[in-house]
Amino acid sequence: MKNLLSMEYLTNDEIMSIIERAREFEQGAEPKLDRSHYVANLFFEPSTRTKTSFEMAERKIGCTVIPFEAGFSSMLKGETLYDTVKTLEMIGLDAVVIRAKEDEYYRELLEGINVSVINAGDGTGQHPSQSLLDLYTIYKEFERFDGLTVTIVGDIAHSRVAKSDAIALRRLGVNVNFLCPPEWAGNFEAQYSWDGILEESDVIMLLRIQHERHDVPFSKELYHQQYGLTVEREKQMKEHAIIMHPAPVNRDVEIASELVECKRSRIFHQIHNGVFVRMAILETILKER
Amino acid sequence: MKNLLSMEYLTNDEIMSIIERAREFEQGAEPKLDRSHYVANLFFEPSTRTKTSFEMAERKIGCTVIPFEAGFSSMLKGETLYDTVKTLEMIGLDAVVIRAKEDEYYRELLEGINVSVINAGDGTGQHPSQSLLDLYTIYKEFERFDGLTVTIVGDIAHSRVAKSDAIALRRLGVNVNFLCPPEWAGNFEAQYSWDGILEESDVIMLLRIQHERHDVPFSKELYHQQYGLTVEREKQMKEHAIIMHPAPVNRDVEIASELVECKRSRIFHQIHNGVFVRMAILETILKER
Amino acid sequence: MKNLLSMEYLTNDEIMSIIERAREFEQGAEPKLDRSHYVANLFFEPSTRTKTSFEMAERKIGCTVIPFEAGFSSMLKGETLYDTVKTLEMIGLDAVVIRAKEDEYYRELLEGINVSVINAGDGTGQHPSQSLLDLYTIYKEFERFDGLTVTIVGDIAHSRVAKSDAIALRRLGVNVNFLCPPEWAGNFEAQYSWDGILEESDVIMLLRIQHERHDVPFSKELYHQQYGLTVEREKQMKEHAIIMHPAPVNRDVEIASELVECKRSRIFHQIHNGVFVRMAILETILKER
């Protein structure tokens, strides 16, 4: 695997292989790389989780990380992303992790670039490392995908997590439902009410309301009441069902604040799992270099 | 010691133990930690000294530092400090060093957070690592606290250094005076003129005028004349008395520019001492994890 | 060598010694330093290439890099550059790499500062590490300087690269020409048309149009047609002549986009060479400490 760009390009075997390797890392396995690699993290959008998770994973598999301040680079002087990445390649980097505002920003990097590219989120496109950690979290819980029911709730049209997860989960045999306000469904076929959802879902996957991508004023209370996971709704979930959220969480909007760390919640576990998944992604890519 | 939040929570014994360990580090002692720890520095206010000093101390005791860009984190998307720190904990950090604008920002981190928190300055509250390096600087100079006289001069109401130092110094037997314009005394009992101060002070501790926290226009010349350490005033200091300032210095305001590196000045020594004090703080906290 | 501030202060012997050491590093030589050094990179202007190149070179010769966020330092509170650099010295740094907006910002660091200063660009002044990598690139290509003809094209008045390179190249026996619009010649004697230039130049060195330093609106098409390296002009270059550009490139302004990676172009090679040159600079300076 040279790059990780979109869940669409990963086979089920590749997905399972990353999940299994992540589990080995979580159980203490040592990375299988014969040298230290140089990587940089190019984040053109704010991030806490994904960026620090990659920074941690990179150090844990023995990479040397070259700092790159996206808000203070020569792209301010009009340099293209291609020229920026090519520059990093010539400086000696093995891989770059990129988050950018533009959907499929990586298209311009497919030719002429030898450094490996790991997509850490492209606009409203894909977020494959998040998707892989979601899959790992589900697999750790149920030890299978086939026959599970996952309901993705919220700002689906803007969510790269929804897209990435839906593609992969369906391919792995999961029954995926969507629940959201009618205006947020985008191209997805969604339900507009909770009717029947809590009774049949093994996973309730909440999405962050991306206030920064919406113009229209919005009532947090109303959203919480209609589409949020309230304390009452949590009680109606199936016995072994779990709650997921890619975070950051808008407390008392997508989910009642007191549920964020409840027994069913895997929200902080997802973050913990993410480090091992990213170690697996990096090792898979770097060991072929 | 799990956290370092405020000088109020440290006993005299804990203070002396950090001072003694700092001296050992200055004399070349090796850190006593049985593994490498992961730390991050979350600075939500500008800083040169405190931040780079912690970055240096962390590396000198063998930590791996995970970069965190406060101005480009998910707190921009409304994530709480609790959720940010919990995220870093789940990613695998052992300790976070935090500077934030809010007084006692750490209150929301006291429950549910396992990662150690080191306060690098909270609003107009406390700045315990600065205070400990001030104490170390005074102790190195006089080899005692009891019976010394320290006068703290300047913007006392806004100063976390003044508060942190006064609490600890008084508890250690130091006679602490304050000198400032009447409107800057806050809750402290202060003198408004230099009468008698130079003759009796072993330490003149100047504070930075925090222009960024004042609205009223302000005459630098007038302040220097009335409250600054001028060349003339320095000549009236006691023979072995020293000058301190947490820096950054407003030259020719709090202190005449030519005195910044004069024989009595410990301003740059304080910075040098700070690295060893922070090594001691980090080791004390991390060795219990 | 304590500092690297300007090409004016380097002898030809010092230049050749850095070039030769860079070549050894490119061929796999190990750094000759008996301990790890602490360095910081203070970039007060945006940079991709120079900053990441120094970051890479520092790690490759075994330095520990202390992060410094220029846009979030105490200089925002009015601290002088002198006090900032002195602070870093007291914290234990061996060298600082600085890029700043002011011409000869380093003047205030010449007295009282013991940490080594490496100039990574001062306003419209000098850019010695870029100049040395340009020289290395030319030397690798022709194995000599004497008798070569180099034409520097573009925004000469604003270019620290033009100044740094012209000084050094002429001293090394190179015939240096300038080509630019009349209003951009500054103090240099320049040609205003391509007449005769392509036939005699061994190196065409293009400079970036520094849009951020110009007020007057400017036609990219017109510039390209009159002063750019077009596809047609490239065909008239001498057989072994090469194209250089310090980058970032304004594609289709200074140079036709399709020539950026053409056979004669050394634009990305320059970036690659820069890492070895900066390793040589750092080693030269640090081994004397």
Coordinates of N, CA and C in Angstrom, one line a residue, chain A residues 38 64-69 72-77 79-80 82-84 86-88 90-93 112, chain C residues 43-49 52-53 55-56 59-60 69 99 208 212 248 250-251 261 268-269 271-272 275:
Chain A
Y38 N 11.1 9.3 8.0 CA 10.7 10.7 8.2 C 9.3 11.0 7.8
T64 N 10.8 9.8 12.7 CA 11.2 11.1 13.1 C 10.2 12.1 12.4
V65 N 9.7 12.9 13.2 CA 8.6 13.8 12.7 C 9.2 15.2 12.5
I66 N 9.0 15.7 11.2 CA 9.5 17.0 10.9 C 8.3 18.0 11.0
P67 N 8.4 19.0 11.9 CA 7.3 19.9 12.1 C 7.0 20.7 10.8
F68 N 5.7 20.8 10.6 CA 5.2 21.6 9.5 C 4.1 22.5 10.0
E69 N 4.2 23.8 9.9 CA 3.2 24.7 10.4 C 2.3 25.1 9.2
F72 N 1.6 28.7 8.3 CA 2.8 29.6 8.2 C 3.7 29.1 7.2
S73 N 3.2 28.4 6.2 CA 4.0 27.8 5.1 C 4.0 28.7 3.9
S74 N 4.8 28.3 2.9 CA 4.9 29.0 1.7 C 3.6 29.0 0.9
M75 N 2.6 28.1 1.3 CA 1.3 28.2 0.6 C 0.7 29.5 0.8
L76 N 1.0 30.2 1.8 CA 0.6 31.6 2.0 C 1.2 32.5 0.9
K77 N 2.3 32.1 0.3 CA 2.8 32.9 -0.8 C 2.3 32.3 -2.2
E79 N 2.2 29.0 -3.1 CA 2.7 27.7 -3.5 C 1.6 26.7 -3.6
T80 N 1.7 25.8 -4.6 CA 0.6 24.8 -4.7 C 0.9 23.7 -3.8
Y82 N 0.9 20.5 -4.6 CA 1.9 19.7 -5.3 C 3.3 20.1 -5.0
D83 N 3.6 21.4 -5.2 CA 5.0 21.9 -5.0 C 5.4 21.7 -3.5
T84 N 4.4 21.9 -2.6 CA 4.7 21.8 -1.2 C 5.1 20.3 -0.9
K86 N 6.0 18.0 -3.0 CA 7.3 17.6 -3.7 C 8.5 18.1 -3.0
T87 N 8.4 19.3 -2.4 CA 9.5 19.9 -1.6 C 9.8 19.0 -0.5
L88 N 8.8 18.6 0.2 CA 9.0 17.7 1.4 C 9.6 16.4 1.0
M90 N 11.7 16.0 -1.6 CA 13.1 16.3 -1.9 C 13.9 16.5 -0.6
I91 N 13.2 17.0 0.4 CA 13.9 17.2 1.7 C 14.2 15.8 2.4
G92 N 13.5 14.8 1.9 CA 13.8 13.4 2.4 C 12.7 12.8 3.2
L93 N 11.5 13.3 3.1 CA 10.4 12.7 3.8 C 9.9 11.4 3.1
G112 N 3.6 12.0 -10.1 CA 4.8 12.8 -9.9 C 5.3 12.8 -8.5
Chain C
F43 N 11.3 31.4 13.0 CA 10.9 31.9 11.7 C 9.7 32.9 11.9
F44 N 10.1 34.2 11.6 CA 9.1 35.3 11.8 C 8.4 35.6 10.4
E45 N 8.8 34.9 9.4 CA 8.1 35.0 8.1 C 7.7 33.5 7.6
P46 N 6.7 33.4 6.8 CA 6.3 32.0 6.4 C 7.4 31.4 5.6
S47 N 7.6 30.1 5.8 CA 8.6 29.3 5.1 C 8.2 27.9 5.0
T48 N 8.4 27.2 3.9 CA 8.3 25.8 3.9 C 9.7 25.1 3.8
R49 N 10.3 25.5 2.7 CA 11.6 24.9 2.3 C 12.7 25.1 3.3
T52 N 11.8 23.5 6.9 CA 11.8 22.1 7.0 C 13.2 21.5 6.7
S53 N 13.9 22.2 5.8 CA 15.2 21.8 5.5 C 16.1 21.9 6.7
E55 N 15.1 21.9 9.8 CA 14.6 20.9 10.8 C 15.1 19.5 10.5
M56 N 15.2 19.1 9.2 CA 15.7 17.8 8.8 C 17.2 17.8 9.0
R59 N 18.1 17.3 12.7 CA 17.9 15.9 13.2 C 18.9 15.0 12.6
K60 N 19.3 15.2 11.4 CA 20.3 14.3 10.7 C 21.7 14.4 11.4
E69 N 7.4 28.8 18.5 CA 6.3 29.3 17.7 C 6.4 30.8 17.6
R99 N 14.8 33.6 10.8 CA 14.3 34.4 9.6 C 13.5 35.5 10.1
R208 N 11.7 34.4 -7.5 CA 10.3 34.4 -7.3 C 9.9 35.9 -7.3
E212 N 4.0 39.7 -2.3 CA 3.7 40.3 -1.0 C 4.5 41.5 -0.7
P248 N 9.5 29.2 -3.4 CA 8.4 28.7 -4.2 C 8.3 29.3 -5.6
N250 N 6.2 30.7 -8.8 CA 4.9 31.1 -9.4 C 4.8 30.5 -10.8
R251 N 4.1 29.4 -10.9 CA 4.1 28.7 -12.2 C 3.5 29.5 -13.3
E261 N 9.8 20.7 -13.9 CA 10.5 19.5 -13.7 C 11.1 18.9 -15.0
F268 N 14.0 21.2 -8.0 CA 13.8 20.3 -6.9 C 15.1 19.7 -6.4
H269 N 16.2 19.6 -7.3 CA 17.5 19.2 -6.8 C 18.1 20.2 -5.8
I271 N 16.5 21.8 -3.6 CA 15.9 21.5 -2.3 C 16.6 20.3 -1.6
H272 N 16.8 19.3 -2.5 CA 17.5 18.1 -2.0 C 18.9 18.4 -1.5
V275 N 19.5 20.2 2.2 CA 19.6 19.5 3.4 C 21.1 19.2 3.8

